PDB file of C-alpha atoms in Angstrom:
ATOM      1  CA  UNK A1277     -20.907 -87.435 -16.169  1.00 50.00           C
ATOM      2  CA  UNK A1278     -18.578 -85.573 -13.820  1.00 48.00           C
ATOM      3  CA  UNK A1279     -19.205 -81.796 -13.469  1.00 50.00           C
ATOM      4  CA  UNK A1280     -16.139 -79.552 -13.006  1.00 48.00           C
ATOM      5  CA  UNK A1281     -16.308 -76.962 -10.339  1.00 49.00           C
ATOM      6  CA  UNK A1282     -15.435 -73.471 -11.412  1.00 48.00           C
ATOM      7  CA  UNK A1283     -12.811 -71.683  -9.277  1.00 52.00           C
ATOM      8  CA  UNK A1284     -13.605 -68.308 -10.751  1.00 51.00           C
ATOM      9  CA  UNK A1285     -14.555 -65.684  -8.288  1.00 52.00           C
ATOM     10  CA  UNK A1286     -18.106 -64.453  -8.526  1.00 53.00           C
ATOM     11  CA  UNK A1287     -18.546 -61.273 -10.515  1.00 55.00           C
ATOM     12  CA  UNK A1288     -19.915 -58.211  -8.681  1.00 55.00           C
ATOM     13  CA  UNK A1289     -22.523 -56.348 -10.436  1.00 54.00           C
ATOM     14  CA  UNK A1290     -21.810 -52.889 -11.766  1.00 54.00           C
ATOM     15  CA  UNK A1291     -24.474 -51.551  -9.429  1.00 57.00           C
ATOM     16  CA  UNK A1292     -22.667 -52.990  -6.365  1.00 56.00           C
ATOM     17  CA  UNK A1293     -19.341 -51.587  -7.429  1.00 56.00           C
ATOM     18  CA  UNK A1294     -20.843 -48.163  -8.034  1.00 59.00           C
ATOM     19  CA  UNK A1295     -22.445 -48.230  -4.645  1.00 62.00           C
ATOM     20  CA  UNK A1296     -19.137 -49.041  -2.893  1.00 65.00           C
ATOM     21  CA  UNK A1297     -17.171 -46.370  -4.842  1.00 66.00           C
ATOM     22  CA  UNK A1298     -19.718 -43.782  -3.861  1.00 68.00           C
ATOM     23  CA  UNK A1299     -19.550 -44.816  -0.250  1.00 68.00           C
ATOM     24  CA  UNK A1300     -15.774 -44.618  -0.333  1.00 68.00           C
ATOM     25  CA  UNK A1301     -15.931 -41.168  -1.968  1.00 65.00           C
ATOM     26  CA  UNK A1302     -18.470 -39.996   0.586  1.00 68.00           C
ATOM     27  CA  UNK A1303     -16.271 -41.136   3.471  1.00 68.00           C
ATOM     28  CA  UNK A1304     -13.201 -39.284   2.203  1.00 65.00           C
ATOM     29  CA  UNK A1305     -15.250 -36.231   1.440  1.00 67.00           C
ATOM     30  CA  UNK A1306     -16.503 -36.267   5.008  1.00 68.00           C
ATOM     31  CA  UNK A1307     -12.930 -36.495   6.318  1.00 66.00           C
ATOM     32  CA  UNK A1308     -11.809 -33.573   4.133  1.00 67.00           C
ATOM     33  CA  UNK A1309     -14.867 -31.471   5.190  1.00 62.00           C
ATOM     34  CA  UNK A1310     -14.150 -32.097   8.901  1.00 67.00           C
ATOM     35  CA  UNK A1311     -10.510 -31.115   8.383  1.00 66.00           C
ATOM     36  CA  UNK A1312     -11.417 -28.006   6.494  1.00 62.00           C
ATOM     37  CA  UNK A1313     -13.868 -27.025   9.324  1.00 65.00           C
ATOM     38  CA  UNK A1314     -11.114 -27.493  11.801  1.00 64.00           C
ATOM     39  CA  UNK A1315      -8.744 -25.355   9.734  1.00 61.00           C
ATOM     40  CA  UNK A1316     -11.227 -22.604   9.313  1.00 59.00           C
ATOM     41  CA  UNK A1317     -11.923 -22.628  13.057  1.00 59.00           C
ATOM     42  CA  UNK A1318      -8.191 -22.297  13.791  1.00 57.00           C
ATOM     43  CA  UNK A1319      -7.884 -19.351  11.351  1.00 53.00           C
ATOM     44  CA  UNK A1320     -10.888 -17.598  12.779  1.00 53.00           C
ATOM     45  CA  UNK A1321      -9.372 -18.018  16.338  1.00 53.00           C
ATOM     46  CA  UNK A1322      -6.069 -16.529  15.138  1.00 54.00           C
ATOM     47  CA  UNK A1323      -7.811 -13.573  13.606  1.00 50.00           C
ATOM     48  CA  UNK A1324      -9.871 -13.082  16.723  1.00 50.00           C
ATOM     49  CA  UNK A1325      -6.780 -13.151  18.892  1.00 52.00           C
ATOM     50  CA  UNK A1326      -4.979 -10.635  16.516  1.00 50.00           C
ATOM     51  CA  UNK A1327      -8.060  -8.363  16.660  1.00 47.00           C
ATOM     52  CA  UNK A1328      -7.929  -8.337  20.443  1.00 43.00           C
ATOM     53  CA  UNK A1329      -4.240  -7.632  20.390  1.00 47.00           C
ATOM     54  CA  UNK A1330      -4.623  -4.806  17.998  1.00 46.00           C
ATOM     55  CA  UNK A1331      -7.436  -3.307  20.156  1.00 47.00           C
ATOM     56  CA  UNK A1332      -5.478  -3.499  23.369  1.00 44.00           C
ATOM     57  CA  UNK A1333      -2.012  -2.679  22.221  1.00 51.00           C
ATOM     58  CA  UNK A1334      -1.421  -0.667  19.025  1.00 51.00           C
ATOM     59  CA  UNK A1335       2.212   0.041  19.850  1.00 60.00           C
ATOM     60  CA  UNK A1336       4.942  -1.849  18.011  1.00 63.00           C
ATOM     61  CA  UNK A1337       7.618  -0.982  20.676  1.00 62.00           C
ATOM     62  CA  UNK A1338       7.674  -4.602  21.858  1.00 68.00           C
ATOM     63  CA  UNK A1339       8.364  -6.039  18.336  1.00 70.00           C
ATOM     64  CA  UNK A1340      11.848  -6.420  17.037  1.00 72.00           C
ATOM     65  CA  UNK A1341      12.473  -5.298  13.456  1.00 74.00           C
ATOM     66  CA  UNK A1342      15.551  -5.847  11.246  1.00 80.00           C
ATOM     67  CA  UNK A1343      17.754  -2.738  10.490  1.00 88.00           C
ATOM     68  CA  UNK A1344      16.367  -0.668   7.563  1.00 93.00           C
ATOM     69  CA  UNK A1345      18.336  -0.948   4.311  1.00 94.00           C
ATOM     70  CA  UNK A1346      19.130   2.316   2.517  1.00 94.00           C
ATOM     71  CA  UNK A1347      20.353   3.216  -0.907  1.00 95.00           C
ATOM     72  CA  UNK A1348      21.325   6.537  -2.686  1.00 95.00           C
ATOM     73  CA  UNK A1349      18.287   8.376  -4.178  1.00 94.00           C
ATOM     74  CA  UNK A1350      18.882   8.822  -7.822  1.00 92.00           C
ATOM     75  CA  UNK A1351      20.831  11.927  -8.717  1.00 90.00           C
ATOM     76  CA  UNK A1352      21.257  12.967  -5.083  1.00 93.00           C
ATOM     77  CA  UNK A1353      23.462  12.127  -2.083  1.00 94.00           C
ATOM     78  CA  UNK A1354      20.465  11.288   0.060  1.00 96.00           C
ATOM     79  CA  UNK A1355      20.630   7.859   1.732  1.00 96.00           C
ATOM     80  CA  UNK A1356      16.986   6.740   1.297  1.00 97.00           C
ATOM     81  CA  UNK A1357      15.306   3.936   3.089  1.00 97.00           C
ATOM     82  CA  UNK A1358      14.231   1.120   0.799  1.00 96.00           C
ATOM     83  CA  UNK A1359      10.769   1.212   2.362  1.00 96.00           C
ATOM     84  CA  UNK A1360       8.831   4.459   2.302  1.00 97.00           C
ATOM     85  CA  UNK A1361       5.572   5.633   3.843  1.00 98.00           C
ATOM     86  CA  UNK A1362       2.624   6.423   1.535  1.00 97.00           C
ATOM     87  CA  UNK A1363       0.602   9.329   3.103  1.00 98.00           C
ATOM     88  CA  UNK A1364      -2.557   9.418   1.187  1.00 97.00           C
ATOM     89  CA  UNK A1365      -4.515   8.099   4.234  1.00 96.00           C
ATOM     90  CA  UNK A1366      -3.366  11.079   6.273  1.00 97.00           C
ATOM     91  CA  UNK A1367      -5.650  13.249   4.167  1.00 96.00           C
ATOM     92  CA  UNK A1368      -8.733  11.423   5.524  1.00 93.00           C
ATOM     93  CA  UNK A1369     -11.866  11.317   3.514  1.00 86.00           C
ATOM     94  CA  UNK A1370     -11.037   8.595   1.037  1.00 83.00           C
ATOM     95  CA  UNK A1371      -9.678   6.262   3.782  1.00 86.00           C
ATOM     96  CA  UNK A1372     -11.890   7.270   6.668  1.00 91.00           C
ATOM     97  CA  UNK A1373     -11.237   9.866   9.288  1.00 93.00           C
ATOM     98  CA  UNK A1374      -7.698  10.144  10.641  1.00 95.00           C
ATOM     99  CA  UNK A1375      -7.127  12.508  13.578  1.00 96.00           C
ATOM    100  CA  UNK A1376      -4.082  14.772  13.747  1.00 97.00           C
ATOM    101  CA  UNK A1377      -2.853  12.699  16.739  1.00 97.00           C
ATOM    102  CA  UNK A1378      -3.190   9.489  14.751  1.00 96.00           C
ATOM    103  CA  UNK A1379      -1.364  11.011  11.850  1.00 97.00           C
ATOM    104  CA  UNK A1380       1.451  12.218  13.926  1.00 98.00           C
ATOM    105  CA  UNK A1381       1.676   8.706  15.590  1.00 97.00           C
ATOM    106  CA  UNK A1382       1.878   7.090  12.206  1.00 97.00           C
ATOM    107  CA  UNK A1383       4.689   9.375  10.988  1.00 98.00           C
ATOM    108  CA  UNK A1384       6.615   9.123  14.209  1.00 97.00           C
ATOM    109  CA  UNK A1385       6.367   5.225  14.175  1.00 96.00           C
ATOM    110  CA  UNK A1386       7.655   5.186  10.601  1.00 97.00           C
ATOM    111  CA  UNK A1387      10.634   7.388  11.455  1.00 97.00           C
ATOM    112  CA  UNK A1388      11.426   5.283  14.629  1.00 95.00           C
ATOM    113  CA  UNK A1389      11.495   2.200  12.319  1.00 94.00           C
ATOM    114  CA  UNK A1390      14.020   3.758   9.976  1.00 96.00           C
ATOM    115  CA  UNK A1391      11.709   5.184   7.266  1.00 97.00           C
ATOM    116  CA  UNK A1392      12.990   8.490   5.875  1.00 98.00           C
ATOM    117  CA  UNK A1393      10.876   8.657   2.728  1.00 98.00           C
ATOM    118  CA  UNK A1394       7.325  10.101   2.718  1.00 98.00           C
ATOM    119  CA  UNK A1395       5.079  10.040  -0.397  1.00 98.00           C
ATOM    120  CA  UNK A1396       2.240  12.535  -0.578  1.00 98.00           C
ATOM    121  CA  UNK A1397       0.392  14.865  -2.974  1.00 98.00           C
ATOM    122  CA  UNK A1398      -1.333  18.135  -2.940  1.00 98.00           C
ATOM    123  CA  UNK A1399      -4.678  16.478  -3.657  1.00 97.00           C
ATOM    124  CA  UNK A1400      -4.500  14.118  -0.620  1.00 97.00           C
ATOM    125  CA  UNK A1401      -7.209  15.565   1.684  1.00 96.00           C
ATOM    126  CA  UNK A1402      -7.120  18.773  -0.372  1.00 96.00           C
ATOM    127  CA  UNK A1403      -3.654  19.578   1.083  1.00 97.00           C
ATOM    128  CA  UNK A1404      -4.130  18.095   4.547  1.00 98.00           C
ATOM    129  CA  UNK A1405      -1.610  15.317   4.055  1.00 98.00           C
ATOM    130  CA  UNK A1406       1.034  17.825   3.063  1.00 98.00           C
ATOM    131  CA  UNK A1407       0.146  20.099   6.031  1.00 98.00           C
ATOM    132  CA  UNK A1408       0.447  17.316   8.627  1.00 98.00           C
ATOM    133  CA  UNK A1409       3.725  16.216   7.183  1.00 98.00           C
ATOM    134  CA  UNK A1410       4.983  19.866   7.313  1.00 98.00           C
ATOM    135  CA  UNK A1411       3.959  20.176  11.000  1.00 98.00           C
ATOM    136  CA  UNK A1412       5.486  16.934  11.885  1.00 98.00           C
ATOM    137  CA  UNK A1413       8.792  17.641  10.249  1.00 98.00           C
ATOM    138  CA  UNK A1414       9.044  20.935  12.210  1.00 97.00           C
ATOM    139  CA  UNK A1415       8.728  18.943  15.373  1.00 96.00           C
ATOM    140  CA  UNK A1416      11.463  16.313  14.683  1.00 96.00           C
ATOM    141  CA  UNK A1417      15.189  16.393  13.968  1.00 96.00           C
ATOM    142  CA  UNK A1418      14.866  13.505  11.636  1.00 96.00           C
ATOM    143  CA  UNK A1419      15.920  14.219   8.053  1.00 96.00           C
ATOM    144  CA  UNK A1420      13.016  12.908   5.773  1.00 98.00           C
ATOM    145  CA  UNK A1421      12.867  13.048   2.063  1.00 98.00           C
ATOM    146  CA  UNK A1422       9.347  14.137   0.989  1.00 98.00           C
ATOM    147  CA  UNK A1423       8.083  13.347  -2.524  1.00 98.00           C
ATOM    148  CA  UNK A1424       4.902  15.264  -3.445  1.00 98.00           C
ATOM    149  CA  UNK A1425       2.770  15.593  -6.588  1.00 98.00           C
ATOM    150  CA  UNK A1426       0.851  18.187  -8.508  1.00 98.00           C
ATOM    151  CA  UNK A1427      -1.588  18.055 -11.375  1.00 97.00           C
ATOM    152  CA  UNK A1428      -4.901  16.954  -9.739  1.00 96.00           C
ATOM    153  CA  UNK A1429      -5.896  19.641  -7.349  1.00 97.00           C
ATOM    154  CA  UNK A1430      -7.781  22.541  -8.914  1.00 96.00           C
ATOM    155  CA  UNK A1431      -6.115  22.236 -12.456  1.00 97.00           C
ATOM    156  CA  UNK A1432      -7.231  18.872 -13.708  1.00 97.00           C
ATOM    157  CA  UNK A1433      -8.034  18.242 -16.636  1.00 96.00           C
ATOM    158  CA  UNK A1434      -7.539  21.323 -18.647  1.00 96.00           C
ATOM    159  CA  UNK A1435      -6.038  24.185 -16.506  1.00 97.00           C
ATOM    160  CA  UNK A1436      -2.374  23.450 -17.041  1.00 98.00           C
ATOM    161  CA  UNK A1437      -0.439  26.745 -17.514  1.00 98.00           C
ATOM    162  CA  UNK A1438       2.852  27.977 -16.147  1.00 98.00           C
ATOM    163  CA  UNK A1439       0.946  30.100 -13.599  1.00 98.00           C
ATOM    164  CA  UNK A1440      -1.123  27.244 -12.238  1.00 98.00           C
ATOM    165  CA  UNK A1441       1.805  24.888 -11.899  1.00 98.00           C
ATOM    166  CA  UNK A1442       3.758  27.600 -10.151  1.00 98.00           C
ATOM    167  CA  UNK A1443       0.846  28.284  -7.801  1.00 98.00           C
ATOM    168  CA  UNK A1444       0.517  24.517  -7.062  1.00 98.00           C
ATOM    169  CA  UNK A1445       4.223  24.242  -6.229  1.00 98.00           C
ATOM    170  CA  UNK A1446       4.218  27.325  -4.025  1.00 98.00           C
ATOM    171  CA  UNK A1447       1.112  25.911  -2.133  1.00 98.00           C
ATOM    172  CA  UNK A1448       3.032  22.722  -1.449  1.00 98.00           C
ATOM    173  CA  UNK A1449       5.996  24.626  -0.280  1.00 98.00           C
ATOM    174  CA  UNK A1450       3.743  26.553   2.103  1.00 98.00           C
ATOM    175  CA  UNK A1451       2.030  23.411   3.493  1.00 98.00           C
ATOM    176  CA  UNK A1452       5.166  21.435   3.858  1.00 98.00           C
ATOM    177  CA  UNK A1453       6.877  24.483   5.507  1.00 98.00           C
ATOM    178  CA  UNK A1454       9.931  24.278   3.361  1.00 98.00           C
ATOM    179  CA  UNK A1455      11.910  26.426   0.994  1.00 98.00           C
ATOM    180  CA  UNK A1456      12.461  23.723  -1.650  1.00 98.00           C
ATOM    181  CA  UNK A1457      10.571  20.595  -2.546  1.00 98.00           C
ATOM    182  CA  UNK A1458      12.739  17.442  -2.359  1.00 98.00           C
ATOM    183  CA  UNK A1459      10.753  15.971  -5.263  1.00 97.00           C
ATOM    184  CA  UNK A1460       7.605  16.925  -7.126  1.00 98.00           C
ATOM    185  CA  UNK A1461       5.864  14.614  -9.602  1.00 98.00           C
ATOM    186  CA  UNK A1462       3.249  15.069 -12.306  1.00 98.00           C
ATOM    187  CA  UNK A1463       0.109  13.392 -10.889  1.00 98.00           C
ATOM    188  CA  UNK A1464      -1.745  11.516 -13.663  1.00 95.00           C
ATOM    189  CA  UNK A1465      -1.945  14.594 -15.867  1.00 97.00           C
ATOM    190  CA  UNK A1466      -3.419  14.073 -19.382  1.00 97.00           C
ATOM    191  CA  UNK A1467      -0.980  12.446 -21.831  1.00 96.00           C
ATOM    192  CA  UNK A1468      -1.531  15.284 -24.277  1.00 97.00           C
ATOM    193  CA  UNK A1469      -0.319  17.850 -21.731  1.00 97.00           C
ATOM    194  CA  UNK A1470       2.863  15.912 -21.254  1.00 97.00           C
ATOM    195  CA  UNK A1471       3.290  15.402 -25.129  1.00 97.00           C
ATOM    196  CA  UNK A1472       3.272  19.159 -25.600  1.00 97.00           C
ATOM    197  CA  UNK A1473       6.292  19.344 -23.278  1.00 97.00           C
ATOM    198  CA  UNK A1474       5.697  22.893 -21.928  1.00 98.00           C
ATOM    199  CA  UNK A1475       5.014  21.515 -18.352  1.00 98.00           C
ATOM    200  CA  UNK A1476       8.554  20.202 -18.203  1.00 98.00           C
ATOM    201  CA  UNK A1477       9.958  23.670 -19.060  1.00 98.00           C
ATOM    202  CA  UNK A1478       7.829  25.209 -16.346  1.00 98.00           C
ATOM    203  CA  UNK A1479       9.266  22.645 -13.787  1.00 98.00           C
ATOM    204  CA  UNK A1480      12.841  23.318 -14.958  1.00 98.00           C
ATOM    205  CA  UNK A1481      12.287  26.945 -14.322  1.00 98.00           C
ATOM    206  CA  UNK A1482      11.005  26.209 -10.811  1.00 98.00           C
ATOM    207  CA  UNK A1483      14.051  24.071 -10.141  1.00 98.00           C
ATOM    208  CA  UNK A1484      16.371  26.811 -11.396  1.00 98.00           C
ATOM    209  CA  UNK A1485      14.702  29.124  -8.983  1.00 98.00           C
ATOM    210  CA  UNK A1486      15.411  26.817  -6.098  1.00 98.00           C
ATOM    211  CA  UNK A1487      11.819  25.817  -5.469  1.00 98.00           C
ATOM    212  CA  UNK A1488      12.427  22.208  -6.389  1.00 98.00           C
TER     213      UNK A1488
END
């Protein structure tokens, strides 16, 4: 009897298939891990170079910046930069120590870059931020719009009266060395105080008197 030869390919065992797939997965994982290590090494090197650059040259005088865009500040004729400078850090304490010289450098650099809007509050550094801004503005011809805030320093959470709001406003005027605040804002005061509405009447009176 004649036996027919089978042309079918021999079947690989499931165990062999699994082993090959695991080897292939391990190979690609090794490639991915090596690439990741190279990328992380590159990023570390970039940060190290940036750190050295910052330590040796803090000045931005060599950097070219686009011209600052401006727009009219609401209900005023003031042409305000679209980017302002937050000045909480000038108060020190919460953000680490900031010397007077460093604070003035920050303010001057901002003005040089076209910023003419500073945001501060009486509670930043217990008034230090406002004081530094006031001293800086006396030393520069630049016209800067200063937005400050009241409501946290000495009167939070339950000492809101016409007298305390007036006193807080007058203290900001003194520290900023100005006769009228460009803008004052209620700084996270309790919702119930705002709901009662008297605080807004007190602010309107101060505005009518030319203090705001």
